[in-house]
Coordinates of C-alpha atoms in Angstrom, one line a residue:
X1 CA -15.8 -4.9 -18.3
X2 CA -19.0 -2.7 -19.2
X3 CA -21.6 -5.1 -17.6
X4 CA -22.3 -5.5 -14.2
X5 CA -21.2 -9.7 -13.8
X6 CA -21.2 -12.2 -11.0
X7 CA -20.8 -15.7 -11.0
X8 CA -23.2 -18.9 -9.7
X9 CA -21.3 -21.0 -10.1
X10 CA -17.6 -22.1 -9.1
X11 CA -15.4 -21.8 -12.2
X12 CA -12.7 -24.1 -12.1
X13 CA -10.7 -23.9 -15.7
X14 CA -8.9 -27.1 -16.0
X15 CA -6.9 -28.4 -18.9
X16 CA -9.5 -30.4 -20.2
X17 CA -12.6 -28.0 -19.6
X18 CA -10.6 -25.1 -21.3
X19 CA -9.9 -27.1 -24.5
X20 CA -13.7 -27.2 -24.8
X21 CA -14.1 -23.5 -24.0
X22 CA -15.0 -21.5 -27.9
X23 CA -15.0 -17.9 -25.8
X24 CA -11.8 -16.0 -24.7
X25 CA -14.4 -14.8 -21.5
X26 CA -16.0 -17.1 -19.3
X27 CA -20.1 -17.7 -19.5
X28 CA -21.4 -15.6 -17.2
X29 CA -24.3 -16.9 -14.7
X30 CA -27.2 -15.6 -12.7
X31 CA -25.9 -14.4 -9.4
X32 CA -26.9 -16.0 -6.4
X33 CA -28.4 -13.8 -3.7
X34 CA -31.0 -13.7 -1.2
X35 CA -33.8 -11.7 -1.4
X36 CA -32.6 -8.2 -3.3
X37 CA -32.8 -5.3 -1.2
X38 CA -33.9 -1.7 -1.3
X39 CA -30.8 0.6 -1.4
X40 CA -32.5 3.4 0.0
X41 CA -35.3 6.0 -0.9
X42 CA -32.0 8.2 -2.6
X43 CA -32.6 10.3 -5.7
X44 CA -30.7 10.4 -8.7
X45 CA -28.3 12.6 -9.1
X46 CA -25.5 14.0 -11.7
X47 CA -22.3 12.6 -9.7
X48 CA -21.9 10.3 -6.8
X49 CA -18.9 10.4 -4.4
X50 CA -17.8 6.3 -2.9
X51 CA -15.4 5.7 -1.4
X52 CA -13.6 2.4 -1.8
X53 CA -11.3 1.3 1.9
X54 CA -9.9 -2.0 1.6
X55 CA -8.0 -4.5 4.3
X56 CA -4.3 -3.3 3.3
X57 CA -2.7 -1.1 0.9
X58 CA 0.3 -2.7 0.6
X59 CA -1.4 -5.9 -0.8
X60 CA -1.3 -6.3 -4.3
X61 CA -4.8 -8.5 -4.5
X62 CA -6.3 -5.3 -2.8
X63 CA -4.8 -2.8 -5.5
X64 CA -6.6 -5.1 -8.1
X65 CA -9.9 -4.7 -6.5
X66 CA -9.3 -0.5 -6.1
X67 CA -8.0 -1.2 -10.6
X68 CA -12.1 -2.7 -10.6
X69 CA -13.7 0.5 -8.7
X70 CA -11.7 2.7 -10.3
X71 CA -12.5 1.2 -14.2
X72 CA -16.3 1.8 -12.8
X73 CA -15.7 5.4 -12.2
X74 CA -13.5 6.2 -15.4
X75 CA -16.3 4.5 -17.6
X76 CA -18.9 6.3 -15.6
X77 CA -18.2 9.3 -18.0
X78 CA -17.8 11.6 -14.8
X79 CA -21.2 10.4 -12.8
X80 CA -19.2 8.7 -10.5
X81 CA -16.0 9.9 -8.4
X82 CA -13.9 7.0 -6.4
X83 CA -11.8 7.6 -3.3
X84 CA -9.9 5.4 -1.8
X85 CA -8.7 4.4 1.5
X86 CA -7.1 1.1 4.2
X87 CA -4.3 0.7 6.5
X88 CA -0.9 -0.9 4.9
X89 CA -2.1 -4.2 6.5
X90 CA -4.2 -6.1 7.3
X91 CA -3.2 -6.5 11.0
X92 CA -4.2 -3.1 11.2
X93 CA -8.0 -3.7 11.7
X94 CA -8.1 -0.4 14.5
X95 CA -6.8 1.3 11.6
X96 CA -9.6 0.3 9.5
X97 CA -12.2 1.2 11.8
X98 CA -10.7 4.9 12.3
X99 CA -10.5 5.0 8.2
X100 CA -14.2 4.0 8.4
X101 CA -15.5 6.1 11.2
X102 CA -13.8 9.5 9.5
X103 CA -15.6 8.1 6.2
X104 CA -18.9 8.1 7.6
X105 CA -18.5 11.5 9.2
X106 CA -17.0 13.2 5.5
X107 CA -20.8 11.8 4.3
X108 CA -19.7 10.3 0.8
X109 CA -22.7 9.2 -1.2
X110 CA -21.7 5.5 -0.5
X111 CA -19.3 3.0 0.7
X112 CA -17.6 -0.1 -0.4
X113 CA -16.0 -1.8 2.4
X114 CA -13.5 -5.1 2.4
X115 CA -13.4 -5.2 6.4
X116 CA -11.0 -7.1 8.3
X117 CA -13.3 -7.7 10.9
X118 CA -16.7 -8.8 11.2
X119 CA -17.5 -7.0 13.8
X120 CA -15.2 -4.0 14.9
X121 CA -16.9 -2.3 11.9
X122 CA -20.2 -3.1 12.2
X123 CA -21.0 0.1 14.1
X124 CA -19.8 2.4 12.2
X125 CA -21.5 0.7 9.2
X126 CA -24.6 0.8 11.0
X127 CA -24.0 4.3 11.3
X128 CA -23.7 5.1 8.1
X129 CA -26.8 3.7 6.8
X130 CA -28.5 5.6 9.8
X131 CA -27.1 8.6 8.3
X132 CA -28.1 7.5 4.7
X133 CA -25.1 6.4 3.6
X134 CA -25.4 2.6 1.2
X135 CA -23.2 0.6 2.4
X136 CA -21.4 -2.5 0.0
X137 CA -19.4 -5.2 1.6
X138 CA -17.0 -7.3 -0.2
X139 CA -15.3 -10.3 1.2
X140 CA -15.2 -10.4 4.8
X141 CA -19.8 -10.7 6.0
X142 CA -20.6 -8.5 8.5
X143 CA -22.9 -9.4 12.0
X144 CA -25.4 -7.5 10.9
X145 CA -27.4 -7.2 7.7
X146 CA -28.2 -3.7 7.2
X147 CA -25.2 -3.3 4.3
X148 CA -27.3 -2.7 0.8
X149 CA -25.0 -5.6 -1.2
X150 CA -22.4 -8.1 0.0
X151 CA -20.1 -9.5 -3.0
X152 CA -17.8 -12.6 -1.7
X153 CA -16.9 -15.3 -2.7
X154 CA -17.7 -18.7 -1.3
X155 CA -14.7 -19.7 0.4
X156 CA -15.5 -23.0 1.4
X157 CA -16.5 -24.0 -1.5
X158 CA -13.4 -22.7 -3.6
X159 CA -11.1 -24.4 -1.1
X160 CA -13.1 -27.9 -1.5
X161 CA -12.2 -27.6 -5.1
X162 CA -8.4 -27.3 -4.4
X163 CA -8.8 -30.8 -2.4
X164 CA -10.2 -32.3 -4.9
X165 CA -7.8 -31.3 -7.6
X166 CA -4.7 -32.3 -4.9
X167 CA -6.4 -35.6 -4.6
X168 CA -6.2 -36.2 -8.3
X169 CA -3.0 -34.8 -8.6
X170 CA -1.7 -37.6 -6.2
X171 CA -3.7 -39.8 -8.6
X172 CA -1.7 -38.8 -11.5
X173 CA 1.7 -38.8 -9.8
X174 CA 1.6 -41.9 -8.7
X175 CA 1.2 -41.2 -4.8
X176 CA -0.8 -43.3 -2.5
X177 CA -2.4 -40.9 0.0
X178 CA -3.2 -43.3 2.7
X179 CA -1.5 -42.9 5.6
X180 CA 0.0 -40.0 4.6
X181 CA 0.0 -36.2 5.9
X182 CA -1.5 -32.6 4.6
X183 CA -0.4 -29.5 6.2
X184 CA -2.5 -26.1 6.3
X185 CA -0.7 -23.1 6.7
X186 CA -3.0 -20.1 7.2
X187 CA -2.4 -16.0 7.8
X188 CA -4.3 -15.7 10.4
X189 CA -6.3 -17.3 13.1
X190 CA -9.5 -14.6 13.6
X191 CA -10.3 -13.9 10.4
X192 CA -13.6 -16.3 9.2
X193 CA -12.5 -15.9 5.6
X194 CA -9.8 -17.8 5.9
X195 CA -11.2 -20.0 8.9
X196 CA -13.7 -21.2 5.9
X197 CA -11.2 -21.5 3.5
X198 CA -8.7 -24.0 5.6
X199 CA -12.0 -26.3 7.2
X200 CA -13.6 -26.4 3.4
X201 CA -10.1 -27.3 2.5
X202 CA -9.5 -29.6 5.4
X203 CA -13.3 -31.3 5.3
X204 CA -12.9 -32.1 1.3
X205 CA -9.6 -33.9 1.7
X206 CA -10.6 -35.9 4.7
X207 CA -13.9 -36.8 2.5
X208 CA -12.2 -37.4 -0.8
X209 CA -9.1 -39.6 1.5
X210 CA -10.7 -41.0 4.6
X211 CA -7.1 -42.3 6.2
X212 CA -5.5 -39.2 5.7
X213 CA -4.3 -36.9 8.2
X214 CA -4.8 -33.1 8.3
X215 CA -1.9 -31.8 10.5
X216 CA -2.9 -28.9 12.9
X217 CA -3.0 -25.6 11.1
X218 CA 0.3 -23.3 11.2
X219 CA -0.6 -19.7 11.7
X220 CA 1.6 -16.9 10.8
X221 CA -0.2 -13.8 11.0
X222 CA 0.4 -12.9 7.7
X223 CA 4.0 -12.8 7.3
X224 CA 5.6 -15.0 4.2
X225 CA 8.5 -15.3 5.9
X226 CA 6.6 -17.4 8.8
X227 CA 5.0 -19.6 6.4
X228 CA 8.3 -19.9 4.4
X229 CA 10.1 -20.9 8.2
X230 CA 6.7 -23.5 9.2
X231 CA 6.8 -25.1 5.6
X232 CA 10.6 -25.5 6.2
X233 CA 10.0 -27.4 9.5
X234 CA 6.8 -29.4 8.2
X235 CA 8.9 -30.8 5.4
X236 CA 12.0 -31.6 7.9
X237 CA 9.5 -33.3 10.7
X238 CA 7.1 -35.4 8.4
X239 CA 8.5 -37.2 5.5
X240 CA 5.6 -38.6 4.6
X241 CA 4.0 -34.9 4.2
X242 CA 2.3 -35.1 0.3
X243 CA 0.1 -32.1 0.5
X244 CA 0.1 -28.4 1.7
X245 CA -2.7 -25.6 1.2
X246 CA -1.8 -22.1 2.1
X247 CA -5.0 -19.4 2.7
X248 CA -3.9 -16.6 0.9
X249 CA -1.0 -15.1 -1.7
X250 CA 1.4 -14.9 0.9
X251 CA 1.3 -18.5 3.1
X252 CA 1.7 -19.3 -1.1
X253 CA 4.5 -17.3 -1.6
X254 CA 6.0 -18.7 1.6
X255 CA 5.4 -22.2 1.0
X256 CA 6.5 -21.8 -2.9
X257 CA 9.6 -21.0 -2.0
X258 CA 10.2 -23.5 1.2
X259 CA 9.0 -26.1 -2.0
X260 CA 12.5 -25.2 -4.3
X261 CA 14.5 -24.7 -1.6
X262 CA 13.9 -28.2 0.0
X263 CA 13.6 -29.4 -3.6
X264 CA 9.8 -30.7 -2.7
X265 CA 8.1 -30.2 -5.9
X266 CA 7.9 -33.5 -7.1
X267 CA 6.2 -35.3 -3.8
X268 CA 4.1 -32.5 -2.6
X269 CA 1.3 -30.9 -4.2
X270 CA 0.3 -27.6 -3.2
X271 CA -2.4 -24.8 -3.8
X272 CA -2.6 -21.4 -2.1
X273 CA -5.7 -18.7 -2.5
X274 CA -5.5 -15.5 -4.4
X275 CA -2.1 -14.6 -6.9
X276 CA 0.5 -12.6 -7.1
X277 CA 3.9 -11.8 -9.2
X278 CA 5.6 -14.6 -6.9
X279 CA 3.1 -17.2 -7.3
X280 CA 2.8 -17.3 -10.7
X281 CA 6.5 -17.6 -11.5
X282 CA 6.2 -20.5 -8.7
X283 CA 3.9 -22.1 -10.3
X284 CA 5.6 -22.1 -14.2
X285 CA 8.8 -23.5 -12.4
X286 CA 6.9 -26.5 -10.4
X287 CA 7.0 -25.2 -6.9
X288 CA 3.4 -24.7 -6.3
X289 CA 1.0 -27.2 -8.3
X290 CA -2.0 -24.2 -8.7
X291 CA -3.7 -21.1 -7.3
X292 CA -7.3 -20.7 -6.3
X293 CA -7.6 -16.7 -8.0
X294 CA -10.9 -14.6 -7.1
X295 CA -12.3 -11.9 -8.7
X296 CA -11.0 -8.8 -6.9
X297 CA -11.2 -6.7 -9.9
X298 CA -14.8 -7.3 -10.7
X299 CA -16.2 -7.3 -6.6
X300 CA -14.4 -3.6 -7.0
X301 CA -16.2 -3.0 -10.3
X302 CA -19.5 -4.2 -9.3
X303 CA -19.5 -2.8 -5.5
X304 CA -19.0 0.7 -7.0
X305 CA -21.9 -0.1 -9.4
X306 CA -24.1 -1.2 -6.8
X307 CA -23.3 1.5 -4.0
X308 CA -24.3 4.0 -7.0
X309 CA -27.7 1.8 -7.9
X310 CA -28.7 2.1 -4.0
X311 CA -27.8 5.7 -3.9
X312 CA -30.2 5.7 -6.3
X313 CA -33.0 4.1 -4.3
X314 CA -32.9 1.3 -7.2
X315 CA -33.0 -2.1 -5.7
X316 CA -29.8 -4.3 -5.7
X317 CA -29.1 -8.3 -4.7
X318 CA -28.4 -8.3 -1.0
X319 CA -25.8 -11.0 -1.2
X320 CA -24.0 -12.3 -4.2
X321 CA -21.7 -15.0 -5.0
X322 CA -18.2 -14.1 -7.0
X323 CA -16.6 -16.6 -9.3
X324 CA -13.3 -18.5 -8.4
X325 CA -10.9 -20.5 -11.0
X326 CA -8.2 -23.0 -10.4
X327 CA -5.3 -21.9 -11.9
X328 CA -2.9 -24.4 -12.8
X329 CA 0.5 -24.4 -15.0
X330 CA -1.9 -26.2 -17.9
X331 CA -4.7 -23.5 -18.0
X332 CA -2.6 -20.0 -16.7
X333 CA -2.0 -19.0 -20.4
X334 CA -5.3 -18.8 -21.7
X335 CA -7.1 -15.6 -22.5
X336 CA -9.2 -15.7 -19.6
X337 CA -7.3 -16.7 -16.9
X338 CA -4.7 -13.8 -18.1
X339 CA -7.1 -11.5 -17.9
X340 CA -8.0 -12.8 -14.1
X341 CA -3.9 -12.5 -13.3
X342 CA -3.0 -9.4 -14.9
X343 CA -6.1 -7.6 -14.8
X344 CA -4.6 -4.2 -15.5
X345 CA -2.8 -5.3 -18.5
X346 CA -6.2 -6.6 -19.8

């Protein structure tokens, strides 16, 4: 990934669309943005120290973002040095705030932040910018616009794509969705990102199937086992349940495991956000229909490049939409999809 690439459009690589592609890599589209912003009045230096703070060090998703950040540093020829930090779990918001405050006090040349909260980190971010340290945010948008650049998925639109595909799968399976039920399994009730995903899915599935019933969202506090238990309960209590949506990979893991144990793969269509080895295996085995894969590698890579540009005083795009890809059994072996699923191997 030598160039700074961000897509304006949601990339849904279904089998049909992939068959029409002649390239191994997805085409780049212009970045979606608000007005370009000045990163500051910095003067170009020979080297830059950038700290990348993620939401959870235990998460494979956020580790992939760090791979992208480190790749940007590796390709800089010594110009960029990346330091990484973050709490173990996304539930430890206070720990992340402390890490950010300590980072600001250490005065790096730039900070790339995947904030757990839209509000808790705002004071430290504003303090950093006031001190001349540019901040690039990824994923969760903050309740302030002082950041140099924000890179994120359009979560509602991506989730709506899952709803569209779910409706298509019912038709392909000969399932009449009228009067049936769908469930939403969420990792966290307080996350704006998860809220956008769940609402985007629910709104679109009701639009696609006006007579369908969307059950109350089940919240699992980032716990895969709880997602499994909640899915078990839903399957047992609702014999007319035909669809399940999970708003992150841990929810997808739990959903897939429950579908496997209950032998419900033929009657329940299921999608989840993000990817991990458990989800990938579940798709191959028919226990999960598909996953919406973001580009954390690209976010990390481009986030580092953007914050260095801002530190140099160059203009950067204020808001950038990152691409997503719908991965199913039909397209998961395609080279472009493999690069998203296994960025450390490609």
